[in-house]
mmCIF file of C-alpha atoms in Angstrom:
data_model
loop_
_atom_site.group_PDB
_atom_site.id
_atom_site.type_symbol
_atom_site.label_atom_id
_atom_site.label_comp_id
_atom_site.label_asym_id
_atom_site.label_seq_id
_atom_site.Cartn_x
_atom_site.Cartn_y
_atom_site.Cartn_z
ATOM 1 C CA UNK A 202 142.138 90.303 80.794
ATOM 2 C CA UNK A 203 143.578 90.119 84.658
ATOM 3 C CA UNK A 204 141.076 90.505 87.677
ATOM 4 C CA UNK A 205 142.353 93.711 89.053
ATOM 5 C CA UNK A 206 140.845 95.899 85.711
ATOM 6 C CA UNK A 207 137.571 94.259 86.053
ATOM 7 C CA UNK A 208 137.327 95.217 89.696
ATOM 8 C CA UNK A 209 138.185 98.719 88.074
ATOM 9 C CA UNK A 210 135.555 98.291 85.830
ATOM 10 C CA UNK A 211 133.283 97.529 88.773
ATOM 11 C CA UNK A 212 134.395 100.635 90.750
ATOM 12 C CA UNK A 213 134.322 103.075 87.809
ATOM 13 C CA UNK A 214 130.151 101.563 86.966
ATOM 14 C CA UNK A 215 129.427 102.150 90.651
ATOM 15 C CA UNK A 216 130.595 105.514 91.018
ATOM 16 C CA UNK A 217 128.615 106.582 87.958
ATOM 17 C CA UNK A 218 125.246 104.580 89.759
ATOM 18 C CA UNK A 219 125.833 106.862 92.609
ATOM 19 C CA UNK A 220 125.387 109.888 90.407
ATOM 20 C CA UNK A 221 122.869 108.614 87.997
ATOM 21 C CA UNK A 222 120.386 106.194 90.296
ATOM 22 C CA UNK A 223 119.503 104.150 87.504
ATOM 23 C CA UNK A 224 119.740 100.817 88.688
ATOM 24 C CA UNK A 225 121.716 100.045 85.272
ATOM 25 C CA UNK A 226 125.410 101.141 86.224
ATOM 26 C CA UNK A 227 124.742 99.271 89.442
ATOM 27 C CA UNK A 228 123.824 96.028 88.218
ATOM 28 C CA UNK A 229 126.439 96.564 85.517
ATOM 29 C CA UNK A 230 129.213 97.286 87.789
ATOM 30 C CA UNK A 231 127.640 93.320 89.831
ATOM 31 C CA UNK A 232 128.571 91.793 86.240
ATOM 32 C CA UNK A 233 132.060 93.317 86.347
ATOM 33 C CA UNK A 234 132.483 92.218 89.518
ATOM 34 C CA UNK A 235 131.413 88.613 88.676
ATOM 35 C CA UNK A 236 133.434 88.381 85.632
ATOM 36 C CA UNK A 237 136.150 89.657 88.352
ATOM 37 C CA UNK A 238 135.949 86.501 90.324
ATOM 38 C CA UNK A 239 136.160 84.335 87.154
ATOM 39 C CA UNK A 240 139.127 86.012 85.869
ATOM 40 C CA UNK A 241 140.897 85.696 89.230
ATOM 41 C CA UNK A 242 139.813 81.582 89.099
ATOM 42 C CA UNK A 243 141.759 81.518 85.845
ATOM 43 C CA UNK A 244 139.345 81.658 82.821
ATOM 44 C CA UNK A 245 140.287 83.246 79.769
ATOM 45 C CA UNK A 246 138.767 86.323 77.976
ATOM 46 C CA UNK A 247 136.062 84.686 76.479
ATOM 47 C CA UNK A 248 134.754 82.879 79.552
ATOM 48 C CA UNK A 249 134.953 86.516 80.711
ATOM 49 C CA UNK A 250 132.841 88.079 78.493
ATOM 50 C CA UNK A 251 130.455 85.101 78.200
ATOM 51 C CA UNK A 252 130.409 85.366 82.254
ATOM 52 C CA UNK A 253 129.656 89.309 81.666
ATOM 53 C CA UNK A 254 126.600 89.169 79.618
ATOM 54 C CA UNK A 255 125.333 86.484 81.578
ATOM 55 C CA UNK A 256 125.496 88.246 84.605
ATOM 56 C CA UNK A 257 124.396 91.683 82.517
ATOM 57 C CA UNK A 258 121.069 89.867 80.958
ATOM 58 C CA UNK A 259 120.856 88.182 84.207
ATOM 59 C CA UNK A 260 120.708 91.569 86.414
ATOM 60 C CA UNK A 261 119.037 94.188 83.623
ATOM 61 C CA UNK A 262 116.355 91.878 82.699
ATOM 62 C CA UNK A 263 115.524 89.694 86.110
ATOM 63 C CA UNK A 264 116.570 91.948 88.817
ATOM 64 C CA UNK A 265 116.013 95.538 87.657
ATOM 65 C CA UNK A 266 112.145 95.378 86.950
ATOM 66 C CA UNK A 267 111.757 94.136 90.468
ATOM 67 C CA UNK A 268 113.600 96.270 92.010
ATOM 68 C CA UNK A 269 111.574 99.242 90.136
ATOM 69 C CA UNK A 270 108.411 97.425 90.930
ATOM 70 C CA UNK A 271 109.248 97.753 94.703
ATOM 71 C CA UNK A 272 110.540 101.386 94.448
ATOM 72 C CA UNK A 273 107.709 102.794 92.797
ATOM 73 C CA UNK A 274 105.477 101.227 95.009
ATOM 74 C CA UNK A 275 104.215 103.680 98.557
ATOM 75 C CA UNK A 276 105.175 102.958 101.776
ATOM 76 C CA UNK A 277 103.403 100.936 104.363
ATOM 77 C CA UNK A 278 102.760 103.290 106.841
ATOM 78 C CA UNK A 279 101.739 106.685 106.511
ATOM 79 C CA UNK A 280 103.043 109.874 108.611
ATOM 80 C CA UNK A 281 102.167 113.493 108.824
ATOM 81 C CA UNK A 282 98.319 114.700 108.755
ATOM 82 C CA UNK A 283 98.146 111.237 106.100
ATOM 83 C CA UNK A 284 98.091 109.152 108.982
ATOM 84 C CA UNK A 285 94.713 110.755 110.120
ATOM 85 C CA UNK A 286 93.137 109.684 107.600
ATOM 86 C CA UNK A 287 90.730 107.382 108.258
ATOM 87 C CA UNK A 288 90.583 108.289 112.428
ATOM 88 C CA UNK A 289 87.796 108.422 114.158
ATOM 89 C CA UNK A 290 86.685 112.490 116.182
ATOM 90 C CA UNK A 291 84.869 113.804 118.371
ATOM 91 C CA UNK A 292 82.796 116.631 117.166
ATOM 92 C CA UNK A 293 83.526 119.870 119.429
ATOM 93 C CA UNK A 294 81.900 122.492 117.951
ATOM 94 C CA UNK A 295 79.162 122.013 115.635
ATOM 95 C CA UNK A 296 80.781 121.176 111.876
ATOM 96 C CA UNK A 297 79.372 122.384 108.679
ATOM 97 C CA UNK A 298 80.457 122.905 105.409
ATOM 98 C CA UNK A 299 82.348 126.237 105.960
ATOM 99 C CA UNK A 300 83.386 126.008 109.869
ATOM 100 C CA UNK A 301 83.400 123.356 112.753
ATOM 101 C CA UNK A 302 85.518 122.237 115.651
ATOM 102 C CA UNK A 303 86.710 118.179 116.319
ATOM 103 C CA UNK A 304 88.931 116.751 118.790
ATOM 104 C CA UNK A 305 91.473 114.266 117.039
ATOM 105 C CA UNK A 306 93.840 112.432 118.521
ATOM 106 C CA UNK A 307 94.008 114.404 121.547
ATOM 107 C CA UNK A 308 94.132 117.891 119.329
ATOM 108 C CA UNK A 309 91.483 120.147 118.299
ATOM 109 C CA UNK A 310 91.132 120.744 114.404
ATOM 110 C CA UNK A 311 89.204 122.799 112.693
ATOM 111 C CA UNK A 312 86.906 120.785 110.630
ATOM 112 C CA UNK A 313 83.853 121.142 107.552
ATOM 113 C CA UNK A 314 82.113 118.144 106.628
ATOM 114 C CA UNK A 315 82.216 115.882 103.161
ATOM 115 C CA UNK A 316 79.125 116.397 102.352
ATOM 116 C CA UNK A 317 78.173 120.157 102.148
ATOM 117 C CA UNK A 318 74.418 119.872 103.193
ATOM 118 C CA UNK A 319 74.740 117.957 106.354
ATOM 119 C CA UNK A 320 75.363 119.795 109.781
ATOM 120 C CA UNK A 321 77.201 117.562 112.752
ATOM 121 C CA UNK A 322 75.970 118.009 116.103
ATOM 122 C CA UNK A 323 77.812 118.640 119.072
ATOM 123 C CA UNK A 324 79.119 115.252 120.827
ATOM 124 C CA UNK A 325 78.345 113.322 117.277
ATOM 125 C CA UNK A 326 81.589 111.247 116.121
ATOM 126 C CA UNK A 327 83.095 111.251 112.752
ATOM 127 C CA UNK A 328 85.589 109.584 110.364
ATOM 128 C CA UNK A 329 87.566 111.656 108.795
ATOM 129 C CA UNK A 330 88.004 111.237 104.877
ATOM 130 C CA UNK A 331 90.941 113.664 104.204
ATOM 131 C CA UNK A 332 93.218 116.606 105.580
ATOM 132 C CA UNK A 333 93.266 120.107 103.160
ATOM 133 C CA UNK A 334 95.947 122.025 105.223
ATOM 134 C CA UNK A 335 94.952 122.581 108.625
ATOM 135 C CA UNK A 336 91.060 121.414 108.163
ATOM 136 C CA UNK A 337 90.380 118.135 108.259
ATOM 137 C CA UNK A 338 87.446 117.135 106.392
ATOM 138 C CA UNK A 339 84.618 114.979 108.031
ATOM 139 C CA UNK A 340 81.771 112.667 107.675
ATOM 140 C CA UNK A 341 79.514 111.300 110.317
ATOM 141 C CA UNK A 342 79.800 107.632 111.623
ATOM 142 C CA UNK A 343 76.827 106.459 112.074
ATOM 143 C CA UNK A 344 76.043 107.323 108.326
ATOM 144 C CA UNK A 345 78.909 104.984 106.966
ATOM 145 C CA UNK A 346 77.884 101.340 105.772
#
């Protein structure tokens, strides 16, 4: 088969990849490509098709798995209130387990503590364990191990 309808081949699998985001017409449309090149060096059709499921297997079985395993995995860095997690406050206005005032990276947030007996004195700081909307929610430091 000539070189030019395998590099149609390729162009047809790679639109589809943009609309599906499989990873499969992607690495299919590689193959095509591949087999491409070896039709262009001069082998015949069933060098072609033994260099297209080579480079098929070689993609859908080595290459896609990783390439899931990295996209499923989260980011590195975290953004938004996430990133607060885990910052140390100043305690503003004494926190309990309904109301309470801290002063977090340079902002004041309203604040309740972890655990719902304990009551955090002015000046006291905290670590705070996790944001629920606009209230981040606190625990004092010099109770942590």
């Amino acid at each position: 088969m000539p070189w030019f309808i395998w590099l149609l081949a390729a162009a047809g699998l790679g639109a589809a990849e943009f609309f599906t985001l499989t990873l499969v017409f992607g690495l299919l449309s590689g193959a095509a490509l591949v087999t491409a090149v070896v039709a262009g060096v001069g082998v015949g059709l069933l060098g072609q098709l033994v260099a297209l499921g080579v480079s098929a297997a070689a993609g859908l079985l080595l290459v896609r798995p990783v390439a899931l395993r990295h996209l499923s995995q989260s980011p590195l860095t975290r953004d938004g209130s996430d990133a607060l997690i885990g910052k140390r406050a100043e305690v503003m206005q004494e926190v309990t387990a309904t109301r309470g005032l801290i002063k977090l990276s340079g902002e004041e947030w309203s604040a309740r503590t972890l655990d719902e007996t304990q009551v955090i004195p002015v000046g006291a700081l905290v670590d705070v364990m996790e944001i629920e909307g606009a209230t981040a929610v606190v625990y004092p430091r010099e109770l942590l191990p």
